[in-house]
XYZ file of C-alpha atoms in Angstrom:
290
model
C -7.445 -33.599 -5.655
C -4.481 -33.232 -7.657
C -3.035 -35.924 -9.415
C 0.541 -37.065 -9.450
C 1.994 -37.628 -13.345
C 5.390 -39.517 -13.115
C 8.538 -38.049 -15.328
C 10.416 -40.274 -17.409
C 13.840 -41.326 -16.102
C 15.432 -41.483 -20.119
C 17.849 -38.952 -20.483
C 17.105 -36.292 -22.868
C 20.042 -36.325 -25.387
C 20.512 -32.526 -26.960
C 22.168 -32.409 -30.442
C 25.552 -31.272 -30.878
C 25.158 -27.673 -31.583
C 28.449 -27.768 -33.960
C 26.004 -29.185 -36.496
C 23.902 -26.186 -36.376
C 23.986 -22.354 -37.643
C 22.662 -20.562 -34.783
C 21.212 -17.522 -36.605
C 21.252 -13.607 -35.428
C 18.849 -13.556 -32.251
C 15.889 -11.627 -32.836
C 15.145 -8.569 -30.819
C 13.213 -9.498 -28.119
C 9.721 -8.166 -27.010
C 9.472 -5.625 -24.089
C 6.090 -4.376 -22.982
C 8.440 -2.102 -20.722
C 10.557 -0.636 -24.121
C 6.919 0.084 -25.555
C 6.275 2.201 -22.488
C 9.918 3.845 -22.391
C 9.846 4.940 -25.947
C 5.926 5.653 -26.222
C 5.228 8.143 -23.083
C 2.245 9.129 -24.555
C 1.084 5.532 -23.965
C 2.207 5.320 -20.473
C 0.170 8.437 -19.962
C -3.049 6.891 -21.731
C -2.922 4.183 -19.592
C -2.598 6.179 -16.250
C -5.863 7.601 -17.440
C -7.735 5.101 -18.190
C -6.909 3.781 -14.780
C -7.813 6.885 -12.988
C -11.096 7.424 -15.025
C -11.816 3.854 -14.104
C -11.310 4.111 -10.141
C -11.603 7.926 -9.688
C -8.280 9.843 -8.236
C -7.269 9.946 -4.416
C -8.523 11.927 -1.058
C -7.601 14.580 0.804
C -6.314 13.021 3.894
C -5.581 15.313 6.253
C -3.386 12.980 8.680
C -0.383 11.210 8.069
C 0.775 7.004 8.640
C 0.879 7.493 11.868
C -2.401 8.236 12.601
C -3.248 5.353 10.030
C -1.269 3.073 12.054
C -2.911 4.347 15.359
C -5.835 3.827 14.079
C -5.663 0.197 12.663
C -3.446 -1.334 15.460
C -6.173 -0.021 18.231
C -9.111 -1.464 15.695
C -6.874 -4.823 15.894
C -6.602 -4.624 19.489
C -10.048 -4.067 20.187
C -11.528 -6.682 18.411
C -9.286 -9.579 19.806
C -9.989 -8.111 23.173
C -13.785 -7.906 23.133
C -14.344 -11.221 21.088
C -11.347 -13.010 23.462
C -11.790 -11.955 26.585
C -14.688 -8.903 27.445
C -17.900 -10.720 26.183
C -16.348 -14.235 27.515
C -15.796 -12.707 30.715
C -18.917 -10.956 31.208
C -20.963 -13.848 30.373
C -18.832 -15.781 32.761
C -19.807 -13.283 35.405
C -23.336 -13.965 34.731
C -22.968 -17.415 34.882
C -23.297 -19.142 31.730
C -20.614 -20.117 29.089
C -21.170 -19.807 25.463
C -20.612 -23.955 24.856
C -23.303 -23.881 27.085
C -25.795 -21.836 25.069
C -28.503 -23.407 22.765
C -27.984 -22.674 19.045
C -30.185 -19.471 20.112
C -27.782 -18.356 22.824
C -24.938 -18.934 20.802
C -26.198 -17.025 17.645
C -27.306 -13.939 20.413
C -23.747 -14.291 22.017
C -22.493 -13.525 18.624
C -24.545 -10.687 17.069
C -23.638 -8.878 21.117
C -20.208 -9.571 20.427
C -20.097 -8.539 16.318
C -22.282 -4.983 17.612
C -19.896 -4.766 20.437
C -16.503 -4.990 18.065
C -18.379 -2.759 15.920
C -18.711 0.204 18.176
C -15.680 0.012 19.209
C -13.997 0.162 15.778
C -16.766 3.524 15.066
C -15.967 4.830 18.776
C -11.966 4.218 17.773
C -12.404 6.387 14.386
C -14.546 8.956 15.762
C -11.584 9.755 18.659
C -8.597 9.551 16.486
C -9.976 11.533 14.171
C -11.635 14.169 15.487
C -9.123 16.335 15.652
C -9.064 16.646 11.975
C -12.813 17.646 11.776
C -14.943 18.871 9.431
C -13.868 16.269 7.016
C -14.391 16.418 3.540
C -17.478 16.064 2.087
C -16.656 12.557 0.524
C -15.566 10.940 3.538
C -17.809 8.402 5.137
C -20.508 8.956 2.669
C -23.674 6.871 2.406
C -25.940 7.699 -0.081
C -28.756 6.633 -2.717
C -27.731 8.648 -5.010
C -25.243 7.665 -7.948
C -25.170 5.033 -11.057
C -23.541 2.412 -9.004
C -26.059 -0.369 -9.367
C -24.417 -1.654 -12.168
C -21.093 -1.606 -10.386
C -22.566 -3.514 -7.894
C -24.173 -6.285 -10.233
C -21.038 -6.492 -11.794
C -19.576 -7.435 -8.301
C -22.056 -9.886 -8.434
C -20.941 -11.732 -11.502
C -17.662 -12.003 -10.115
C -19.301 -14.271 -6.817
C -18.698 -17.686 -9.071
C -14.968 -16.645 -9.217
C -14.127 -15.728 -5.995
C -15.451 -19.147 -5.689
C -13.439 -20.887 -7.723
C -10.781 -18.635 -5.866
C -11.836 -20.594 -2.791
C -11.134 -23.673 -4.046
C -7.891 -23.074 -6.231
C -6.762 -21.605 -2.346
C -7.486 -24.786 -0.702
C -5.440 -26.787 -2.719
C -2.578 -24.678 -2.200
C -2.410 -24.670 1.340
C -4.894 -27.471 2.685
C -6.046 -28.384 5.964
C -3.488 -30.674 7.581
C -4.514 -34.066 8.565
C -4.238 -33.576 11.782
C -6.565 -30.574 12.085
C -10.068 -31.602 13.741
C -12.605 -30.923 11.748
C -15.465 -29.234 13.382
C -18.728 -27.295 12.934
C -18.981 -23.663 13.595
C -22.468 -22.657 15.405
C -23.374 -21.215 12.338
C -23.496 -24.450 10.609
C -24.732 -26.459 13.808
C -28.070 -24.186 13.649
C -28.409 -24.725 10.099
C -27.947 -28.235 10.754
C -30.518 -28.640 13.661
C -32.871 -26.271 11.420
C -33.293 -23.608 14.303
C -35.115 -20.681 12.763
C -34.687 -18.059 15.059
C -30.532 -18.850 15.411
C -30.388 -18.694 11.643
C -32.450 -15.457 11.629
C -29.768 -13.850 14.323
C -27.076 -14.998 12.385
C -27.822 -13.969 8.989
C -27.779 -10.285 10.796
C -24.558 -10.652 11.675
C -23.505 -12.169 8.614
C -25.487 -10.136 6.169
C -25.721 -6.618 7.702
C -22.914 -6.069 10.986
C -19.970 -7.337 9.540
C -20.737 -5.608 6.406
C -21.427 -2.256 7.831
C -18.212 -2.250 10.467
C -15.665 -4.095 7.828
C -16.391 -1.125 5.057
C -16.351 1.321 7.578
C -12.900 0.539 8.615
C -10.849 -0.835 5.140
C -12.786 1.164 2.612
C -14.258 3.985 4.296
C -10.685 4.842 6.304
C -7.909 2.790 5.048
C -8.218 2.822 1.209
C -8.889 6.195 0.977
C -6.307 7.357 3.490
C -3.810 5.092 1.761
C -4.167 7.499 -1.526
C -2.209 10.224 0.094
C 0.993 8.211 -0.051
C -0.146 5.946 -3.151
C -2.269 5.306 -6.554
C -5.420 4.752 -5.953
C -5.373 1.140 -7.475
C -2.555 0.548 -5.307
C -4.260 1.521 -2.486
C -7.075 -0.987 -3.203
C -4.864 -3.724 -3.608
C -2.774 -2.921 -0.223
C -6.145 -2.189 1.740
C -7.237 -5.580 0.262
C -4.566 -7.669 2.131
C -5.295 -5.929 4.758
C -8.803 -7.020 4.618
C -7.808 -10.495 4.238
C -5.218 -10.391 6.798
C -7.143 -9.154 9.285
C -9.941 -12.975 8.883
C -6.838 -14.657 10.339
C -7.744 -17.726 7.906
C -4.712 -18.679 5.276
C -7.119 -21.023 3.150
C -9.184 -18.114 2.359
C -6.350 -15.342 1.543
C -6.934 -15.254 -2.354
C -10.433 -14.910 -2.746
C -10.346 -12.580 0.054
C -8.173 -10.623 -1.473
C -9.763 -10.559 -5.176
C -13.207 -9.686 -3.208
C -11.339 -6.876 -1.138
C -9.985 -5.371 -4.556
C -13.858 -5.521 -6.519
C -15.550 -3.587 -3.306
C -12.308 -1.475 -3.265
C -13.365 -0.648 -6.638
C -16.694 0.072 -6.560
C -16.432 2.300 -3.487
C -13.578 4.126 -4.990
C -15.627 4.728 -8.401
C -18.401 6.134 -6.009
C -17.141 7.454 -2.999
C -20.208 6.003 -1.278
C -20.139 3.328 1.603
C -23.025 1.932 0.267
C -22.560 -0.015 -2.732
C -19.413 -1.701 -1.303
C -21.709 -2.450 1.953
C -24.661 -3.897 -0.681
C -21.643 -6.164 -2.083
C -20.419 -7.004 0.907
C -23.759 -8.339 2.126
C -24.834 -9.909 -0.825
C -21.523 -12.600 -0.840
C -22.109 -13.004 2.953
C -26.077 -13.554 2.017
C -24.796 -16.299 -0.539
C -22.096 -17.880 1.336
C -24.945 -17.986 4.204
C -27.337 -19.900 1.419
C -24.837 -21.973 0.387
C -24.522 -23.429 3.722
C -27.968 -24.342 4.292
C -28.067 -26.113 1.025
């Protein structure tokens, strides 16, 4: 918790500038002026940033099919979390408060595949008229020197953290919010191996896989045709954060958006910004059960 300093009330008395020689001002620093005179240096820097996060796609559609595609992938998961799972379980005859910790953890790896094949099933439609895509879209491969990208990622898990924390304190919970458990943490609680099991898949390996596929494998990259590439990680990165509806956890969403932004742009593979993914859901997942 922050602490509170009081400010003295004495009034601060400022001497009588009459008794002083103001000297000439000096000139003033300007990182901007060092850019406007020095071109050459605005130019370095552009490609250091390029070299560092590669240059942008070839996206063959325009914002409206980005749009299209994001709003439906919006749509789709409120719908089938909200109201199609609920309502089919309904019309078998259970409820999910109802479940045991092992319903409840199957309820949610049926819903997280569900959301997922919808969100794959949405791409696949919308873009197929653009088809063959390039070669570097939607890649997954082994291939590449982006294990040490990825471990990299994973020294930045202690500040995303941190990131956490420094969020909380900026926008806290409000008194009056009830604190509860999720399921997640009521299995870990009652110990239940099998619920834990279930949910570390969905933690650890579906959210992962549908999450890249949609704000680094489509978004960032089909960003770049109206953007930098950097900026295109940083705007697909709200969206990212955005999209977990949870205001306490904006920031380090956003920083851990922008580091798997990065590493998938460097490789133009899925599958190092998946790994990442998984890992900080893997350790959030530990954390709990500590």
């Amino acid at each position: 918790m922050l602490s509170s300093h009081s400010l003295s009330h004495r009034p601060i008395l400022a001497p009588s500038l009459s008794k002083f020689r103001v000297p000439n001002r000096p000139p003033t620093f300007s990182l901007s002026r060092i850019f406007e005179h020095n071109p050459r240096l605005t130019k370095s820097a552009a490609d250091a940033v390029s070299r560092a996060v590669g240059s942008g796609w070839t996206v063959p559609w325009t914002a409206e099919t980005i749009l299209q595609v994001m709003l439906l992938w919006v749509a789709a998961f409120w719908f089938i979390g909200s109201w199609m799972i609920p309502f089919a379980a309904h019309m078998a005859g259970f409820s999910k408060e109802s479940l045991t910790f092992k319903g409840q953890a199957l309820f949610s790896l049926v819903t997280d595949v569900t959301e997922g094949l919808a969100g794959i099933a949405i791409l696949h439609r919308c873009l197929s008229h653009f088809h063959p895509l390039p070669s570097d879209w939607f890649k997954f491969s082994l291939r590449g020197k982006w294990l040490f990208d990825v471990a990299l990622g994973c020294l930045m898990f202690p500040f995303v953290n941190q990131l956490s924390q420094f969020n909380l304190t900026l926008l806290p919970l409000m008194p009056s919010t009830p604190v509860t458990l999720s399921s997640v943490e009521q299995s870990i609680l009652a110990r239940d191996p099998v619920a834990m099991a279930l949910y570390a898949i969905v933690v650890s390996i579906c959210a992962p896989v549908w999450e890249e596929i949609v704000f680094r494998g489509f978004l960032l990259p089909s960003l770049t045709r109206y953007m930098p590439v950097w900026s295109a990680i940083l705007v697909s990165s709200v969206a990212f954060a955005l999209a977990h509806f949870n205001v306490q956890r904006m920031l380090p969403l956003i920083f851990l958006g922008m580091v798997m932004g990065v590493v998938f742009a460097r490789s133009r593979n899925l599958l190092p910004s998946m790994l990442l993914h998984s890992l900080w859901n893997g350790f959030v997942f530990l954390d709990l059960m500590r």
